[in-house]
XYZ file of C-alpha atoms in Angstrom:
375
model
C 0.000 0.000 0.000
C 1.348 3.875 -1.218
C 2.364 5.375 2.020
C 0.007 8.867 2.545
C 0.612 11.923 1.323
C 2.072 14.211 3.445
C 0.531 17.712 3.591
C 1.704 20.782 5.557
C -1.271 23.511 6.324
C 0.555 26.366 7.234
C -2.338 29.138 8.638
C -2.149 31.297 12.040
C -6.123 31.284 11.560
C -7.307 28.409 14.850
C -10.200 27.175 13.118
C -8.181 25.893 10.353
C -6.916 23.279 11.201
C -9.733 21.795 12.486
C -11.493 22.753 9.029
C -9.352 20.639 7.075
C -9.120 17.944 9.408
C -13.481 17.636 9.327
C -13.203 18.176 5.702
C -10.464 15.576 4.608
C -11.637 13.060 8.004
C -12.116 10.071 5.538
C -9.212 10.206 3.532
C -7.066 10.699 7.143
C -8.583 7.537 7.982
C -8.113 6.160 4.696
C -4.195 6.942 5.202
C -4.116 8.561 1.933
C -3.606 12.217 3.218
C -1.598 12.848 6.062
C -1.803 16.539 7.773
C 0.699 18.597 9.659
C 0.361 21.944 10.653
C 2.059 25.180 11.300
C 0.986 28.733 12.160
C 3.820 30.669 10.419
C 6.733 30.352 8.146
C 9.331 29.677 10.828
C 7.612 26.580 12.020
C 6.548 25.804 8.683
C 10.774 25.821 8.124
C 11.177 23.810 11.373
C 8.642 21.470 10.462
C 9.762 20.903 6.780
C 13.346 20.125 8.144
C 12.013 17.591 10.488
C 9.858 15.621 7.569
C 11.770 16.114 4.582
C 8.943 14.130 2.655
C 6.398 16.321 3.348
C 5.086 16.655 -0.337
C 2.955 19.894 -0.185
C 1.895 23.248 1.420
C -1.688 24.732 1.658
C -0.078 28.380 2.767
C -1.483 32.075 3.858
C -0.388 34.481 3.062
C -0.968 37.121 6.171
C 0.808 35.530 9.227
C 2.753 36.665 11.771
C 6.903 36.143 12.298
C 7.413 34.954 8.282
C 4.246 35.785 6.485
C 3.580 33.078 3.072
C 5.213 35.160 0.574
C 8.636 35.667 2.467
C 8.524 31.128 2.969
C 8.246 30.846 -0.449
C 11.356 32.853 -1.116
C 13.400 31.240 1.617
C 12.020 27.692 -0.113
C 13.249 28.602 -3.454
C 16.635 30.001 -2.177
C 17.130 26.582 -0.460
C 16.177 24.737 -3.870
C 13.322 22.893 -1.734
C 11.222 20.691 -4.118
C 8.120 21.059 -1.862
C 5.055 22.583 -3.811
C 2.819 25.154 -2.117
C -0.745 26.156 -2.753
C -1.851 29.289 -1.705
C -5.507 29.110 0.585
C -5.312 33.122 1.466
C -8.318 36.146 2.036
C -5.900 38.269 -0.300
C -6.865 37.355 -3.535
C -5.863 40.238 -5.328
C -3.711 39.850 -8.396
C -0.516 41.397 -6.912
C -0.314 39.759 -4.311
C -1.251 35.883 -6.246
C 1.133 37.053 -8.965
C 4.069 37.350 -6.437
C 3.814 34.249 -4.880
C 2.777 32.245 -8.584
C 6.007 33.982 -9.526
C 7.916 32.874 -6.101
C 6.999 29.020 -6.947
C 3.285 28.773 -5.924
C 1.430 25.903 -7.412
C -1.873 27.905 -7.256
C -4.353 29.066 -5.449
C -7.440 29.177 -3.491
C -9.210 31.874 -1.868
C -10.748 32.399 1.401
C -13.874 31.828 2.311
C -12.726 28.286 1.169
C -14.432 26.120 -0.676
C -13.241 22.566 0.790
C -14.556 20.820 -2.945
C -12.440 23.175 -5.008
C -9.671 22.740 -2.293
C -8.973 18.908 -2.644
C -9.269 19.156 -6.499
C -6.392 21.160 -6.570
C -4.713 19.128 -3.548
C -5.544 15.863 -5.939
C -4.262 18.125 -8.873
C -1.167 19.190 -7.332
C 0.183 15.672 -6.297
C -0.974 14.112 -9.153
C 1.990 16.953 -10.881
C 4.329 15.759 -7.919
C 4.054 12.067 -8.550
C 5.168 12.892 -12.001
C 7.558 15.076 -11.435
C 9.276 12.193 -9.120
C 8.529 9.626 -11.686
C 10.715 11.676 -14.283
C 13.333 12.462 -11.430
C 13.533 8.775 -10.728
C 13.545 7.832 -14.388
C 16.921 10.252 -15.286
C 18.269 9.143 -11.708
C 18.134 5.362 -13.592
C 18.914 6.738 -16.975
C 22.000 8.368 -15.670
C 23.143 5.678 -13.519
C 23.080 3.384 -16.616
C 25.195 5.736 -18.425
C 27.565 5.985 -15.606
C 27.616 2.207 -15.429
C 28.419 2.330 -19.462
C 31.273 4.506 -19.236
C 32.990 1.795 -17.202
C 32.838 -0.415 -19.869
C 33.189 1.814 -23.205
C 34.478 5.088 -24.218
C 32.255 8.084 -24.411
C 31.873 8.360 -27.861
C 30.247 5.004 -27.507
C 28.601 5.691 -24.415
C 26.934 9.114 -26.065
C 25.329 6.494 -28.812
C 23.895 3.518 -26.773
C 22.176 6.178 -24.707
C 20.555 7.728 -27.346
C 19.595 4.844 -29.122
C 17.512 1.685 -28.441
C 19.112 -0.288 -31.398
C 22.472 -1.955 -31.922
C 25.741 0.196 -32.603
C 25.036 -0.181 -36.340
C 25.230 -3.028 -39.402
C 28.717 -4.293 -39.971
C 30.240 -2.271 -42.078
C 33.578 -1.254 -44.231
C 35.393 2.338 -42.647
C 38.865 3.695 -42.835
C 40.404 3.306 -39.276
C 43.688 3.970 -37.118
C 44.267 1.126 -34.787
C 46.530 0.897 -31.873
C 47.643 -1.806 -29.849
C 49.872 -1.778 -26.250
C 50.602 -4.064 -23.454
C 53.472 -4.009 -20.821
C 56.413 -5.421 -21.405
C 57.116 -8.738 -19.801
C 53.885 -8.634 -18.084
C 53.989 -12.239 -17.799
C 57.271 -12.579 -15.955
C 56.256 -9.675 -13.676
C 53.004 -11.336 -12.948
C 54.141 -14.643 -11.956
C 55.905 -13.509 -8.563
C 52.884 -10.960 -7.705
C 50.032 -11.979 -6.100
C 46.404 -11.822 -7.842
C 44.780 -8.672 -5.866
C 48.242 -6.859 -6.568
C 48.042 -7.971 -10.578
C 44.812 -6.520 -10.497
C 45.480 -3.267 -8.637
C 48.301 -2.862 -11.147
C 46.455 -3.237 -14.282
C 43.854 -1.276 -12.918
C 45.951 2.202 -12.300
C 48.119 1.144 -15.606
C 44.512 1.042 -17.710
C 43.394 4.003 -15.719
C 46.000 6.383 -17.179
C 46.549 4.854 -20.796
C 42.448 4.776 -21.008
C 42.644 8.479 -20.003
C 44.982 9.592 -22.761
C 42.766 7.068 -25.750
C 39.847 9.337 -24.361
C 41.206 12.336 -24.451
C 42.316 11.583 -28.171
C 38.874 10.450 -29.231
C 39.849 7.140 -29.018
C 37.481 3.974 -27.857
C 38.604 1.415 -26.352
C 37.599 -2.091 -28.366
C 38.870 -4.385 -25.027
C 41.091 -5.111 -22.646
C 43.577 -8.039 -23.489
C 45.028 -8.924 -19.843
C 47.351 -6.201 -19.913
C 46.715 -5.353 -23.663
C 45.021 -2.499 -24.784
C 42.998 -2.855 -28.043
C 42.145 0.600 -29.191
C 40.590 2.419 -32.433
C 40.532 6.163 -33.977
C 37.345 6.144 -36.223
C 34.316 4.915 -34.282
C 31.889 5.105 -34.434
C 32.031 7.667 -37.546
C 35.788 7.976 -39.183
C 37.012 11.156 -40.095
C 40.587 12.831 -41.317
C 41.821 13.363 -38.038
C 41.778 9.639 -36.984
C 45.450 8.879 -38.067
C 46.931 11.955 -36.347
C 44.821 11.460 -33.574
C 46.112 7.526 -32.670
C 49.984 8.742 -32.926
C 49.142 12.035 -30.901
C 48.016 9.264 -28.464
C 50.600 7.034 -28.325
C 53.116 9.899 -27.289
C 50.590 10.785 -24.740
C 50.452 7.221 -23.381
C 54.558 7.456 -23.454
C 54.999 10.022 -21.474
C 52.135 9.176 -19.285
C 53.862 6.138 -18.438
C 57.398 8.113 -17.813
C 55.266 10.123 -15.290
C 53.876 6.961 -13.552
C 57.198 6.008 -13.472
C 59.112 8.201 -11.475
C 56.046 8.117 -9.153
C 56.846 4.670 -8.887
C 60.710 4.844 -8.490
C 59.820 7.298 -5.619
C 57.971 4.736 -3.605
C 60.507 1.555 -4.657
C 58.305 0.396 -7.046
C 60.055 -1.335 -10.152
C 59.044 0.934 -13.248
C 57.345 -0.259 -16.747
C 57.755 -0.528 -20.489
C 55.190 -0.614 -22.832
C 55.385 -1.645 -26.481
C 52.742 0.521 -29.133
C 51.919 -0.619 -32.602
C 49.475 1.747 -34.643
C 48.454 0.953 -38.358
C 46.167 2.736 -40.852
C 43.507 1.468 -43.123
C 40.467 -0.394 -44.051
C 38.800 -2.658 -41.145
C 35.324 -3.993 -41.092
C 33.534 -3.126 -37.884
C 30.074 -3.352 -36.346
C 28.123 -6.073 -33.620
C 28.778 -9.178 -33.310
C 27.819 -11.944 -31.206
C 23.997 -12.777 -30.128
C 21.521 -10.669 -28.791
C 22.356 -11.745 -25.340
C 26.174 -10.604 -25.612
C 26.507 -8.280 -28.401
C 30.083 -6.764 -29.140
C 30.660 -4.275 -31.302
C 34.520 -4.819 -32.803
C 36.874 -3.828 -35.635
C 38.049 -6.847 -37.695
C 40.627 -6.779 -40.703
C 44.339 -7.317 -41.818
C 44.682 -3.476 -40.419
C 44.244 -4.538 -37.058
C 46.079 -7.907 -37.059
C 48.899 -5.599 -38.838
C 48.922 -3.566 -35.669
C 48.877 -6.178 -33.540
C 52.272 -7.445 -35.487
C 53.455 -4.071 -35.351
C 52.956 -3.914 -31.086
C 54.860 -7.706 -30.790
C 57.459 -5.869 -33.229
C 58.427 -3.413 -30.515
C 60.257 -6.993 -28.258
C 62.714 -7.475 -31.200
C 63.099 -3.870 -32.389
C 63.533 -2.687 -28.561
C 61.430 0.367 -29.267
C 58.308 1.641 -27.478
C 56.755 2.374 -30.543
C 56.380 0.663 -34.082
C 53.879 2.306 -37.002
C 52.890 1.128 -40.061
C 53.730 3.006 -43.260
C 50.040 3.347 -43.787
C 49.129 5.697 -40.528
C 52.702 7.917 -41.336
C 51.444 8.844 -44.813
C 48.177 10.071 -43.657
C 49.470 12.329 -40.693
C 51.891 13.773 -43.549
C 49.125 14.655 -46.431
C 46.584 15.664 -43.690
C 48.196 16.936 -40.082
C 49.928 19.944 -38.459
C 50.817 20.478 -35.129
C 51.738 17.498 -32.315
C 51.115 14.831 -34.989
C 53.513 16.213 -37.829
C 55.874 17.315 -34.788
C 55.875 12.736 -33.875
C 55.751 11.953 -37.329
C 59.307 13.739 -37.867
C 60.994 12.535 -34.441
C 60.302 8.622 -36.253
C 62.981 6.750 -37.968
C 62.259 4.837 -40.601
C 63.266 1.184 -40.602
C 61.938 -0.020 -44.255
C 60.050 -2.784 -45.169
C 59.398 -5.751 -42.735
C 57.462 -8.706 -43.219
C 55.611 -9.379 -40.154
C 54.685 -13.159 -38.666
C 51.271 -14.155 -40.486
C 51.512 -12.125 -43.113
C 52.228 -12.767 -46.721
C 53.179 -8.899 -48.140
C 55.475 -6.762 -46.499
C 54.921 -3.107 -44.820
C 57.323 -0.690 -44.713
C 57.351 0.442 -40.238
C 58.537 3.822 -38.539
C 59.719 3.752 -35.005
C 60.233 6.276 -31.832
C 63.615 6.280 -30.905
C 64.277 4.660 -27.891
C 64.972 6.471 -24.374
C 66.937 4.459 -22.628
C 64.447 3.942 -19.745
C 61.523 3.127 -21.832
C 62.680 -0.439 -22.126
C 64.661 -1.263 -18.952
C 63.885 -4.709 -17.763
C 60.910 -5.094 -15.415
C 62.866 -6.036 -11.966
C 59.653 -7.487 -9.517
């Protein structure tokens, strides 16, 4: 059973109260109004802080130490979602107008009539309930899309919430694609225990995810300690190339910040290996209706995925495919151009699974990027 409505009759007048309690006897009975009562603003103040859930006001105007039109001022100052309607002997337009404009509900006037008075009581919590019901529906809306951006970027995040369908139709667009893990991970992992692998990769996702973000990246999954990323979804555009090597150096030094945080406290610092490539990749959902995925699929990303496992033998944080270097030169000023001219380029390689070769750029090394992970 709906708890009652709680009602606060705020009136100096003594016969008031017991008007309204005669008039509304049945539905106090009934539990389905609920009456508490006040005979100025200050107690109507007192009273509001003490029942929070009161839900409504029937309010005078004329009454003594705060009259009704100085409450509803000190209501809306305190952002107080309690509705007021006003029962008063001044029915004059000024003074109505003042308090409609001060965040009255409405009105009635005095002499009162009691029928006209619970239509607009009904009335005004009838507006209440749905005024809660949307409250409590964006309270649930926006804890889903909190509970999204754990999981996905906001790009992705922006389009599930404002659409009831899938992400989209698989479907052919011209990507950048970058791929990082930590060096010998593995190793480092076997002497730690569980809750301290975790804790790592948490803070080391925290602060890679941060910099994909802030490059317009999303984030296609986590790999154990890998990080599959993409420039281009869900809508590609020119900047996507200069965008994924912009990121890369921000993940870089990043990490070199991390790391003398980590020196500081003892803690044995990190290398990570990046491998970014440029170029067609199929992408859209997959999987069933139960556990739908939406992924980017193609001989781009396996290519950067080659290129990342390129960094071990290369001993270089990052490796980028031909591909991604030519379209930061025809398209990109700035930070991007800036990387693209610090790279050296090391030819063509032919990479493990892969039939034709692709000619890779790398960062020089620094000589800390790839010490050896010491647990």
């Amino acid at each position: 059973m709906a708890s009652a409505a709680k009602i606060l009759a705020v009136d100096d007048e003594p016969d008031f109260e017991q008007l309204i309690r005669q008039r509304f006897r049945r539905q106090i009975r009934d539990e389905e109004f609920a009456f508490r009562f006040a005979r100025h603003g200050e107690e109507a103040l007192s009273a509001l802080a003490a029942e929070p859930d009161i839900n409504l006001m029937l309010l005078d105007i004329n009454m003594p130490v705060m009259d009704g039109l100085t409450l509803l001022t000190e209501l809306r100052e305190r952002h107080s979602p309690v509705r007021a309607i006003i029962v008063s002997a001044y029915g004059d337009m000024t003074n109505l107008r003042t308090a409609m404009n001060r965040g009255a509900f409405d009105f009635v006037t005095k002499p009162v009539d009691l029928n006209d008075l619970e239509i607009t009581v009904r009335k005004a919590l009838a507006e209440i309930a749905t005024l809660r019901e949307i409250d409590r529906r964006r309270e649930v809306a926006e804890r889903a899309r909190s509970n999204l951006s754990r999981y996905f970027s906001p790009n992705i995040v922006e389009l599930l919430a404002e659409q009831d369908e899938p992400l989209g139709t698989v479907r052919r667009e011209t990507v950048a694609v970058l791929f990082a893990d930590i060096v010998g991970f593995t190793r480092m992992a076997e002497t730690m225990a569980p809750e301290a692998v975790v804790a790592l990769l948490r803070e080391y996702h925290l602060r890679m995810t941060a910099q994909i973000f802030a490059c317009g990246g999303t984030v296609d999954k986590y790999i154990g300690d890998g990080i599959f990323a993409v420039f281009g979804v869900p809508t590609a555009s020119a900047n996507d190339a200069a965008n994924a090597l912009t990121c890369a150096g921000m993940m870089l030094d990043a990490l070199e910040r991390w790391n003398v945080k980590r020196a500081r406290k003892g803690r044995p610092t990190l290398a990570i290996g990046i491998g970014l490539n440029y170029g067609p990749a199929v992408l859209g959902d997959v999987g069933s209706q139960h556990s739908m995925s939406f992924t980017v699929i193609g001989d781009t990303v396996n290519t950067a995925a080659r290129l990342q496992a390129l960094t071990r033998t290369l001993e270089t944080p990052l490796v980028v495919g031909g591909p991604l270097v030519e379209a930061v030169r025809m398209g990109s000023s700035g930070v991007a151009a800036a990387l693209v001219d610090q790279l050296q380029d090391q030819g063509e390689q032919t990479l493990r699974g892969r039939v034709g070769a692709i000619r890779i750029w790398t960062r020089p090394m620094r000589r800390q990027q790839f010490t050896p992970i010491v647990a």
